[in-house]
Amino acid sequence: MINIFIKRNTYLFAVLMIFSVGIMSCEKFLEVDEPTDQVSQAMVFRDKNLASAAIADVYTNLRTNTMLNGSLYGVGTLMGCYTDELTSVSNQVVDFKTFYELGVQQNTTVVNTIWSNAYKQIYAVNSIIEGIGKSGAYLDSSTIKQLLGEAHFIRGFLHFYLANLYGDVPYITTTSYLANQKVTRMPVTEVYGHIEEDFIKAEESLTDNYPTSNKSRINRAGVRLSLARLYLYKSEWTKAKKMAELVTQNQLYTMEQDISKTFLKESKSAIWQFMPVESGANTLEGQYYIFLSLPPQNVVLSTSLRESFEPNDLRKQQWTKGLSNQTLSFSYPFKYKQNNKTANSLEYSVILRVEEAYLILAEAENELGNTNAALDVLNMLRNRAGLSSLLGLGSEQTSQAIMEERRHELFTEFGHRFFDLKRKGLLNALMPLIKPSWKSYMGVLPLPETELFSNPNLNPQNNGY
């Protein structure tokens, strides 16, 4: 009777499992009680459908509740306001305006939200890893490899963003209350080491096939692109080149020559996308960036970004849009064209796409002394954007060209601009020219005040806050 009930109520049990794993959402991350869900966890990971529902719930939360969401409180908007991509035009005291005005402090609400929601999902994937370890004998080997690969990737991916936003952070690999209440921060270099370990485990476990009919769950190509990005940030150029080449040579993906198709649901360049939560819905980016009347209420493209595009750059023509009247003129990101529901969903939010692999490959080639090869790769991106090829540049000029190409290719996509300026050591040279109140310590966010109070082992606070 129990088995029959479970089979007929898989969704209910999945919800109960995720609820028990996510109990901590009512508490601070480091105040989680000792898990009391061992029976439900055992049941979940003895059933393939329930186990798959657990990882599916994590993806849903990544889209809606973490820094990766496309709303005004995702890292794309926040760090776009923080640097030189977006301008806040809001009259309200809101977090993205605080980022724009460089007023971020340890009690800024979204500083805590980014931290706590990321660690909640890390807790969830740790529960999956532990649950499969305890009950894996009941699952087939392909399911085990798939779920573990996805869980290890998500754990590494979230820690990657945490480290690049906050600096030294804890790397959490367990659901143990006793262990987690005493965690300390690791240097970013150590965090990177653990991320690499998780990514490599994911690469070994996953294939290029997707477990669903769309690209809403990660596959090996996405892991390899993330590894290429990690190696880029670590200045390990040979490894970055190798991983980027594996992605660019993958016949499943190609740069859309018609760039108006890059962010469509069926995009050939998309490697990992977030599927909307309901049929007919589109992206949060389109919902929050597009405005149809003046004055705009939230954010607009910065003047410096709009004016930095070369003449005839199709990305400016097709990925930005302006709205003017007799007294006002503003532009907004227009990578996503839909700001409302449609009969069928037309756009999925793109987290990873093949164009980034080409940019990483170009940078790695240039750093390895292969400047002509770097320009060849870079020109592939430029030509499909309607721009002429760059020829005969030296290494330093090529490096600058790559940075400009990244700026115009990846704007408002999950904080790339901030991270690029930071890893290249350019934040403190560029930002004071744009925002005179910029201070050198602003290259990392403050640790949440509530977390320092809950666990003094996380002290000291980042310098300057």
Short mmCIF file of C-alpha atoms in Angstrom, two decimals:
data_model
loop_
_atom_site.label_atom_id
_atom_site.label_comp_id
_atom_site.label_asym_id
_atom_site.label_seq_id
_atom_site.Cartn_x
_atom_site.Cartn_y
_atom_site.Cartn_z
CA MET A 1 0.00 0.00 0.00
CA ILE A 2 2.84 2.41 0.81
CA ASN A 3 4.50 1.73 -2.54
CA ILE A 4 1.24 2.32 -4.39
CA PHE A 5 0.68 5.55 -2.48
CA ILE A 6 4.17 6.80 -3.29
CA LYS A 7 3.82 6.05 -6.98
CA ARG A 8 0.50 7.84 -7.14
CA ASN A 9 1.75 10.83 -5.20
CA THR A 10 5.24 11.50 -6.50
CA TYR A 11 4.64 15.20 -6.77
CA LEU A 12 3.40 15.42 -3.20
CA PHE A 13 6.44 13.60 -1.89
CA ALA A 14 8.74 15.77 -3.99
CA VAL A 15 7.18 18.87 -2.50
CA LEU A 16 7.49 17.44 1.00
CA MET A 17 11.12 16.60 0.38
CA ILE A 18 11.99 20.00 -0.99
CA PHE A 19 10.08 21.63 1.85
CA SER A 20 12.06 19.66 4.40
CA VAL A 21 15.33 20.38 2.63
CA GLY A 22 14.34 24.02 2.36
CA ILE A 23 13.20 24.48 5.98
CA MET A 24 16.19 26.71 6.34
CA SER A 25 14.50 29.34 4.18
CA CYS A 26 12.82 30.57 7.36
CA GLU A 27 16.15 30.83 9.12
CA LYS A 28 19.58 32.24 8.41
CA PHE A 29 21.88 29.86 6.55
CA LEU A 30 24.05 29.15 9.56
CA GLU A 31 21.11 28.66 11.92
CA VAL A 32 19.75 25.51 10.29
CA ASP A 33 18.52 22.88 12.71
CA GLU A 34 19.79 19.32 12.51
CA PRO A 35 17.99 17.74 9.51
CA THR A 36 15.01 15.64 10.56
CA ASP A 37 14.00 14.40 7.12
CA GLN A 38 15.92 11.15 6.91
CA VAL A 39 12.82 9.02 6.16
CA SER A 40 11.55 11.30 3.39
CA GLN A 41 15.05 11.69 1.98
CA ALA A 42 15.43 7.91 1.81
CA MET A 43 12.10 7.60 0.01
CA VAL A 44 12.93 10.34 -2.47
CA PHE A 45 16.23 8.85 -3.55
CA ARG A 46 14.80 5.39 -3.94
CA ASP A 47 12.52 6.66 -6.69
CA LYS A 48 13.82 8.06 -9.98
CA ASN A 49 10.90 10.42 -10.52
CA LEU A 50 11.14 11.86 -7.02
CA ALA A 51 14.89 12.28 -7.28
CA SER A 52 14.48 14.08 -10.60
CA ALA A 53 11.79 16.29 -9.04
CA ALA A 54 14.27 17.31 -6.33
CA ILE A 55 16.85 18.56 -8.86
CA ALA A 56 14.10 20.17 -10.95
CA ASP A 57 13.03 22.18 -7.90
CA VAL A 58 16.59 23.46 -7.55
CA TYR A 59 16.53 24.73 -11.14
CA THR A 60 13.21 26.47 -10.47
CA ASN A 61 14.71 28.21 -7.47
CA LEU A 62 17.82 29.19 -9.44
CA ARG A 63 15.57 30.97 -11.91
CA THR A 64 13.29 32.68 -9.42
CA ASN A 65 15.11 33.09 -6.12
CA THR A 66 18.86 33.36 -6.63
CA MET A 67 21.27 35.96 -7.99
CA LEU A 68 20.88 34.31 -11.43
CA ASN A 69 17.30 35.49 -11.88
CA GLY A 70 16.67 38.11 -14.53
CA SER A 71 14.72 40.57 -12.39
CA LEU A 72 15.80 43.92 -10.96
CA TYR A 73 17.34 41.99 -8.06
CA GLY A 74 19.45 39.60 -10.09
CA VAL A 75 23.18 40.02 -10.50
CA GLY A 76 22.75 41.22 -14.09
CA THR A 77 20.85 44.31 -13.02
CA LEU A 78 22.63 44.91 -9.72
CA MET A 79 26.16 44.72 -11.10
CA GLY A 80 25.09 46.51 -14.28
CA CYS A 81 24.01 49.41 -12.06
CA TYR A 82 27.15 49.05 -9.96
CA THR A 83 29.43 49.55 -12.97
CA ASP A 84 28.78 51.33 -16.28
CA GLU A 85 26.06 49.33 -18.01
CA LEU A 86 22.85 50.56 -16.41
CA THR A 87 21.57 53.77 -14.87
CA SER A 88 18.94 53.76 -12.16
CA VAL A 89 16.11 56.22 -12.81
CA SER A 90 13.96 55.08 -9.91
CA ASN A 91 12.64 57.59 -7.42
CA GLN A 92 12.25 54.85 -4.82
CA VAL A 93 14.76 53.71 -2.21
CA VAL A 94 15.43 50.32 -3.79
CA ASP A 95 18.42 48.01 -3.77
CA PHE A 96 19.41 48.41 -7.42
CA LYS A 97 19.44 52.18 -6.93
CA THR A 98 21.65 51.67 -3.86
CA PHE A 99 24.05 49.70 -6.06
CA TYR A 100 23.99 52.44 -8.69
CA GLU A 101 24.76 55.09 -6.09
CA LEU A 102 27.50 52.93 -4.51
CA GLY A 103 25.73 53.00 -1.17
CA VAL A 104 25.90 49.25 -0.55
CA GLN A 105 26.38 48.33 3.11
CA GLN A 106 26.32 45.17 5.18
CA ASN A 107 22.63 45.72 6.01
CA THR A 108 21.52 46.30 2.40
CA THR A 109 18.69 43.81 1.98
CA VAL A 110 19.76 42.26 -1.31
CA VAL A 111 23.31 41.69 -0.01
CA ASN A 112 21.82 39.23 2.45
CA THR A 113 19.32 37.86 -0.07
CA ILE A 114 22.00 36.96 -2.61
CA TRP A 115 24.05 35.20 0.05
CA SER A 116 21.26 33.32 1.82
CA ASN A 117 19.39 32.20 -1.31
CA ALA A 118 22.60 30.89 -2.90
CA TYR A 119 23.46 28.88 0.18
CA LYS A 120 19.91 27.53 0.40
CA GLN A 121 20.31 26.00 -3.06
CA ILE A 122 23.78 24.77 -2.15
CA TYR A 123 22.17 23.09 0.84
CA ALA A 124 19.56 21.56 -1.48
CA VAL A 125 22.13 20.07 -3.87
CA ASN A 126 24.20 18.83 -0.93
CA SER A 127 21.08 17.04 0.25
CA ILE A 128 20.76 15.46 -3.19
CA ILE A 129 24.39 14.35 -3.19
CA GLU A 130 24.05 12.89 0.31
CA GLY A 131 20.67 11.32 -0.44
CA ILE A 132 21.97 9.51 -3.51
CA GLY A 133 24.97 8.37 -1.49
CA LYS A 134 22.66 6.78 1.07
CA SER A 135 20.02 5.40 -1.30
CA GLY A 136 21.79 5.16 -4.62
CA ALA A 137 21.46 1.38 -4.75
CA TYR A 138 17.82 1.89 -5.69
CA LEU A 139 18.58 4.05 -8.73
CA ASP A 140 20.07 3.03 -12.07
CA SER A 141 23.64 4.11 -12.75
CA SER A 142 22.75 6.59 -15.51
CA THR A 143 20.31 8.41 -13.23
CA ILE A 144 22.89 8.54 -10.44
CA LYS A 145 25.54 9.99 -12.76
CA GLN A 146 23.12 12.52 -14.19
CA LEU A 147 21.85 13.80 -10.84
CA LEU A 148 25.25 13.85 -9.18
CA GLY A 149 26.78 15.63 -12.16
CA GLU A 150 24.13 18.34 -12.08
CA ALA A 151 24.35 18.72 -8.30
CA HIS A 152 28.13 19.06 -8.30
CA PHE A 153 27.96 21.60 -11.12
CA ILE A 154 25.33 23.77 -9.42
CA ARG A 155 27.29 23.71 -6.16
CA GLY A 156 30.41 24.88 -7.94
CA PHE A 157 28.60 27.45 -10.08
CA LEU A 158 26.94 29.16 -7.11
CA HIS A 159 30.18 29.24 -5.14
CA PHE A 160 31.86 30.80 -8.19
CA TYR A 161 29.48 33.73 -8.09
CA LEU A 162 29.66 34.04 -4.31
CA ALA A 163 33.46 34.20 -4.39
CA ASN A 164 33.52 36.80 -7.14
CA LEU A 165 30.98 38.96 -5.35
CA TYR A 166 32.04 38.62 -1.71
CA GLY A 167 35.65 37.49 -1.91
CA ASP A 168 36.58 34.86 0.67
CA VAL A 169 33.52 32.69 1.42
CA PRO A 170 32.77 29.30 2.98
CA TYR A 171 32.64 26.34 0.62
CA ILE A 172 29.78 24.21 1.89
CA THR A 173 29.70 20.51 1.03
CA THR A 174 27.44 19.08 3.73
CA THR A 175 24.00 19.48 5.28
CA SER A 176 25.40 18.85 8.76
CA TYR A 177 24.18 21.47 11.21
CA LEU A 178 27.14 20.89 13.51
CA ALA A 179 29.62 21.46 10.69
CA ASN A 180 27.82 24.40 9.08
CA GLN A 181 27.35 26.42 12.25
CA LYS A 182 31.13 26.65 12.60
CA VAL A 183 32.24 27.27 9.01
CA THR A 184 34.89 29.84 8.24
CA ARG A 185 35.75 31.68 5.06
CA MET A 186 38.26 30.28 2.58
CA PRO A 187 40.59 32.34 0.42
CA VAL A 188 39.23 32.72 -3.10
CA THR A 189 42.09 30.59 -4.44
CA GLU A 190 40.94 27.67 -2.25
CA VAL A 191 37.32 28.23 -3.25
CA TYR A 192 38.40 28.06 -6.89
CA GLY A 193 40.11 24.76 -6.17
CA HIS A 194 36.90 23.26 -4.79
CA ILE A 195 34.91 24.68 -7.70
CA GLU A 196 37.30 23.01 -10.13
CA GLU A 197 36.87 19.70 -8.31
CA ASP A 198 33.09 19.94 -8.51
CA PHE A 199 33.16 20.96 -12.17
CA ILE A 200 35.48 18.09 -13.07
CA LYS A 201 33.19 15.62 -11.28
CA ALA A 202 30.29 17.07 -13.23
CA GLU A 203 32.14 16.83 -16.54
CA GLU A 204 32.98 13.19 -15.87
CA SER A 205 29.37 12.38 -14.99
CA LEU A 206 27.44 14.22 -17.70
CA THR A 207 27.18 13.86 -21.45
CA ASP A 208 26.25 16.34 -24.16
CA ASN A 209 22.69 15.01 -24.06
CA TYR A 210 20.09 16.94 -22.12
CA PRO A 211 17.85 15.04 -19.67
CA THR A 212 14.84 17.04 -20.92
CA SER A 213 13.54 18.04 -24.34
CA ASN A 214 14.99 21.55 -23.92
CA LYS A 215 18.17 23.08 -22.53
CA SER A 216 16.85 23.95 -19.09
CA ARG A 217 19.22 21.56 -17.30
CA ILE A 218 22.98 21.58 -17.51
CA ASN A 219 24.96 19.21 -19.74
CA ARG A 220 28.65 18.52 -20.30
CA ALA A 221 29.09 21.39 -22.75
CA GLY A 222 27.82 23.82 -20.13
CA VAL A 223 30.21 22.39 -17.58
CA ARG A 224 33.11 22.73 -19.99
CA LEU A 225 32.23 26.36 -20.71
CA SER A 226 32.12 27.02 -16.97
CA LEU A 227 35.49 25.34 -16.56
CA ALA A 228 36.85 27.52 -19.37
CA ARG A 229 35.56 30.59 -17.52
CA LEU A 230 37.09 29.40 -14.25
CA TYR A 231 40.48 28.86 -15.89
CA LEU A 232 40.20 32.27 -17.55
CA TYR A 233 39.72 33.87 -14.15
CA LYS A 234 42.68 31.88 -12.80
CA SER A 235 44.86 32.93 -15.78
CA GLU A 236 45.44 29.28 -16.64
CA TRP A 237 45.44 29.97 -20.34
CA THR A 238 46.23 26.52 -21.73
CA LYS A 239 43.41 24.91 -19.77
CA ALA A 240 41.04 27.75 -20.69
CA LYS A 241 41.88 27.28 -24.36
CA LYS A 242 41.35 23.52 -24.20
CA MET A 243 37.93 23.77 -22.59
CA ALA A 244 36.81 26.63 -24.83
CA GLU A 245 37.84 24.65 -27.94
CA LEU A 246 35.81 21.64 -26.77
CA VAL A 247 32.77 23.91 -26.68
CA THR A 248 33.35 25.79 -29.94
CA GLN A 249 34.02 22.52 -31.76
CA ASN A 250 30.82 20.94 -30.46
CA GLN A 251 28.49 20.57 -33.45
CA LEU A 252 25.42 20.96 -31.23
CA TYR A 253 26.09 24.69 -31.00
CA THR A 254 26.86 27.46 -33.41
CA MET A 255 26.80 31.23 -33.26
CA GLU A 256 23.55 32.54 -34.65
CA GLN A 257 24.55 34.56 -37.71
CA ASP A 258 21.23 36.34 -37.41
CA ILE A 259 21.77 37.82 -33.97
CA SER A 260 18.05 38.52 -33.54
CA LYS A 261 17.73 34.77 -32.90
CA THR A 262 20.40 34.55 -30.20
CA PHE A 263 17.96 34.81 -27.30
CA LEU A 264 15.04 32.89 -28.72
CA LYS A 265 13.95 29.64 -27.11
CA GLU A 266 15.35 27.67 -30.07
CA SER A 267 18.68 29.54 -30.19
CA LYS A 268 21.46 27.44 -31.68
CA SER A 269 24.04 29.23 -29.56
CA ALA A 270 22.31 28.65 -26.21
CA ILE A 271 23.89 25.98 -24.02
CA TRP A 272 21.94 26.46 -20.78
CA GLN A 273 18.63 28.30 -20.46
CA PHE A 274 16.03 28.93 -17.78
CA MET A 275 12.60 27.79 -18.85
CA PRO A 276 9.70 29.97 -17.66
CA VAL A 277 7.61 28.52 -14.85
CA GLU A 278 4.44 28.48 -16.92
CA SER A 279 3.53 28.03 -20.55
CA GLY A 280 3.29 31.29 -22.44
CA ALA A 281 5.52 33.16 -20.00
CA ASN A 282 8.81 34.55 -21.25
CA THR A 283 11.85 35.99 -19.48
CA LEU A 284 12.20 38.12 -16.38
CA GLU A 285 14.76 40.21 -18.28
CA GLY A 286 12.19 41.19 -20.89
CA GLN A 287 9.59 41.84 -18.24
CA TYR A 288 11.77 44.19 -16.21
CA TYR A 289 14.02 45.87 -18.78
CA ILE A 290 11.51 46.85 -21.46
CA PHE A 291 9.47 50.00 -20.94
CA LEU A 292 6.77 51.20 -23.31
CA SER A 293 6.17 54.69 -21.99
CA LEU A 294 8.12 57.59 -20.56
CA PRO A 295 9.47 58.33 -18.10
CA PRO A 296 10.97 54.89 -17.32
CA GLN A 297 10.53 53.67 -13.76
CA ASN A 298 13.52 51.45 -13.01
CA VAL A 299 16.73 51.20 -15.07
CA VAL A 300 17.96 52.30 -18.51
CA LEU A 301 21.09 51.66 -20.51
CA SER A 302 23.91 53.97 -19.53
CA THR A 303 24.94 56.69 -21.94
CA SER A 304 28.54 55.45 -21.86
CA LEU A 305 27.52 51.97 -22.99
CA ARG A 306 25.24 53.23 -25.74
CA GLU A 307 27.95 55.51 -27.11
CA SER A 308 30.68 52.87 -26.94
CA PHE A 309 29.34 50.73 -29.79
CA GLU A 310 31.03 51.07 -33.15
CA PRO A 311 28.96 52.46 -36.01
CA ASN A 312 26.93 49.75 -37.76
CA ASP A 313 27.23 47.30 -34.84
CA LEU A 314 24.14 45.13 -35.25
CA ARG A 315 24.15 44.41 -31.53
CA LYS A 316 23.34 48.04 -30.83
CA GLN A 317 20.64 47.99 -33.48
CA GLN A 318 19.02 44.73 -32.40
CA TRP A 319 19.94 44.28 -28.71
CA THR A 320 19.10 47.82 -27.57
CA LYS A 321 16.05 49.94 -28.16
CA GLY A 322 15.25 53.60 -27.53
CA LEU A 323 12.17 55.53 -26.63
CA SER A 324 11.92 59.31 -26.99
CA ASN A 325 9.52 62.21 -26.80
CA GLN A 326 10.04 65.96 -27.08
CA THR A 327 11.96 66.16 -23.81
CA LEU A 328 13.16 62.67 -22.87
CA SER A 329 15.23 59.98 -24.57
CA PHE A 330 16.23 56.65 -23.03
CA SER A 331 17.36 53.22 -24.18
CA TYR A 332 16.95 49.78 -22.67
CA PRO A 333 18.40 46.29 -23.15
CA PHE A 334 16.45 44.57 -25.91
CA LYS A 335 18.14 41.19 -26.12
CA TYR A 336 14.79 39.77 -25.05
CA LYS A 337 11.86 41.19 -27.03
CA GLN A 338 8.89 39.93 -25.03
CA ASN A 339 7.77 41.73 -21.90
CA ASN A 340 4.50 39.87 -21.47
CA LYS A 341 2.93 36.47 -21.96
CA THR A 342 2.48 35.08 -25.47
CA ALA A 343 0.42 32.16 -26.76
CA ASN A 344 3.52 29.99 -26.40
CA SER A 345 6.79 30.88 -24.69
CA LEU A 346 9.11 32.43 -27.28
CA GLU A 347 12.19 33.22 -25.18
CA TYR A 348 14.11 31.44 -22.45
CA SER A 349 16.67 33.25 -20.31
CA VAL A 350 20.15 32.29 -21.55
CA ILE A 351 22.68 31.62 -18.79
CA LEU A 352 25.43 30.10 -20.93
CA ARG A 353 25.96 30.46 -24.67
CA VAL A 354 28.63 29.49 -27.13
CA GLU A 355 29.72 33.07 -27.89
CA GLU A 356 31.35 33.25 -24.47
CA ALA A 357 33.49 30.25 -25.39
CA TYR A 358 34.75 32.11 -28.48
CA LEU A 359 35.62 35.14 -26.35
CA ILE A 360 37.49 32.95 -23.86
CA LEU A 361 39.32 31.20 -26.69
CA ALA A 362 40.38 34.53 -28.20
CA GLU A 363 41.70 35.80 -24.87
CA ALA A 364 43.53 32.56 -24.11
CA GLU A 365 45.15 32.51 -27.55
CA ASN A 366 46.33 36.09 -27.15
CA GLU A 367 47.75 35.46 -23.68
CA LEU A 368 49.59 32.41 -25.03
CA GLY A 369 51.28 34.58 -27.67
CA ASN A 370 49.03 33.53 -30.55
CA THR A 371 47.71 37.00 -31.36
CA ASN A 372 46.82 36.30 -34.99
CA ALA A 373 44.83 33.24 -33.93
CA ALA A 374 43.10 35.37 -31.30
CA LEU A 375 42.11 37.94 -33.91
CA ASP A 376 40.76 35.21 -36.18
CA VAL A 377 38.43 34.06 -33.41
CA LEU A 378 37.49 37.60 -32.42
CA ASN A 379 36.65 38.50 -36.01
CA MET A 380 34.15 35.65 -36.18
CA LEU A 381 32.16 37.44 -33.48
CA ARG A 382 32.62 40.86 -35.05
CA ASN A 383 31.71 39.83 -38.58
CA ARG A 384 28.40 38.30 -37.59
CA ALA A 385 27.68 41.58 -35.75
CA GLY A 386 28.22 43.48 -39.01
CA LEU A 387 31.68 44.80 -38.12
CA SER A 388 34.86 44.63 -40.16
CA SER A 389 37.75 42.39 -39.20
CA LEU A 390 40.58 43.65 -37.00
CA LEU A 391 43.99 43.04 -38.57
CA GLY A 392 47.60 43.56 -37.61
CA LEU A 393 47.05 44.43 -33.95
CA GLY A 394 49.67 43.79 -31.29
CA SER A 395 49.02 41.75 -28.19
CA GLU A 396 48.04 44.71 -25.98
CA GLN A 397 45.73 46.18 -28.62
CA THR A 398 44.15 42.77 -29.09
CA SER A 399 43.62 42.45 -25.36
CA GLN A 400 41.80 45.79 -25.34
CA ALA A 401 39.74 44.76 -28.34
CA ILE A 402 38.68 41.56 -26.59
CA MET A 403 37.56 43.53 -23.55
CA GLU A 404 35.48 45.82 -25.75
CA GLU A 405 34.01 42.83 -27.54
CA ARG A 406 33.05 41.25 -24.22
CA ARG A 407 31.45 44.54 -23.19
CA HIS A 408 29.23 44.68 -26.25
CA GLU A 409 28.50 40.96 -26.47
CA LEU A 410 27.69 40.19 -22.83
CA PHE A 411 26.18 43.39 -21.45
CA THR A 412 23.59 42.89 -18.70
CA GLU A 413 24.23 39.14 -18.68
CA PHE A 414 24.89 38.05 -15.09
CA GLY A 415 27.54 40.57 -14.12
CA HIS A 416 30.19 39.85 -16.76
CA ARG A 417 31.24 43.49 -17.01
CA PHE A 418 31.95 43.83 -13.29
CA PHE A 419 33.80 40.51 -13.16
CA ASP A 420 35.85 41.34 -16.26
CA LEU A 421 36.97 44.71 -14.93
CA LYS A 422 37.77 43.11 -11.60
CA ARG A 423 39.82 40.20 -12.89
CA LYS A 424 41.75 42.48 -15.27
CA GLY A 425 42.59 44.91 -12.45
CA LEU A 426 40.72 47.76 -14.15
CA LEU A 427 37.99 48.56 -11.63
CA ASN A 428 39.96 51.14 -9.69
CA ALA A 429 41.25 52.82 -12.85
CA LEU A 430 37.94 53.01 -14.71
CA MET A 431 35.23 53.37 -12.10
CA PRO A 432 36.38 56.68 -10.51
CA LEU A 433 36.08 58.25 -13.96
CA ILE A 434 32.44 57.19 -14.09
CA LYS A 435 31.52 57.45 -10.43
CA PRO A 436 33.73 59.80 -8.40
CA SER A 437 32.59 58.23 -5.12
CA TRP A 438 34.10 54.86 -6.09
CA LYS A 439 36.49 53.43 -3.47
CA SER A 440 39.05 50.68 -3.98
CA TYR A 441 37.42 48.35 -1.45
CA MET A 442 34.23 48.23 -3.53
CA GLY A 443 35.62 45.39 -5.63
CA VAL A 444 33.87 43.05 -3.17
CA LEU A 445 30.48 43.36 -1.52
CA PRO A 446 30.16 43.46 2.26
CA LEU A 447 29.29 40.26 4.08
CA PRO A 448 25.69 40.28 5.31
CA GLU A 449 25.38 41.74 8.78
CA THR A 450 23.00 39.00 9.88
CA GLU A 451 25.44 36.26 8.87
CA LEU A 452 28.30 37.78 10.84
CA PHE A 453 26.03 38.00 13.86
CA SER A 454 24.87 34.38 13.45
CA ASN A 455 28.37 33.00 12.98
CA PRO A 456 31.26 35.11 14.32
CA ASN A 457 33.65 32.68 12.60
CA LEU A 458 32.90 34.55 9.37
CA ASN A 459 34.58 37.68 10.69
CA PRO A 460 36.28 39.95 9.89
CA GLN A 461 34.01 41.99 7.67
CA ASN A 462 35.46 42.90 4.26
CA ASN A 463 37.65 45.97 4.39
CA GLY A 464 35.89 49.31 4.06
CA TYR A 465 32.49 48.22 5.36
#
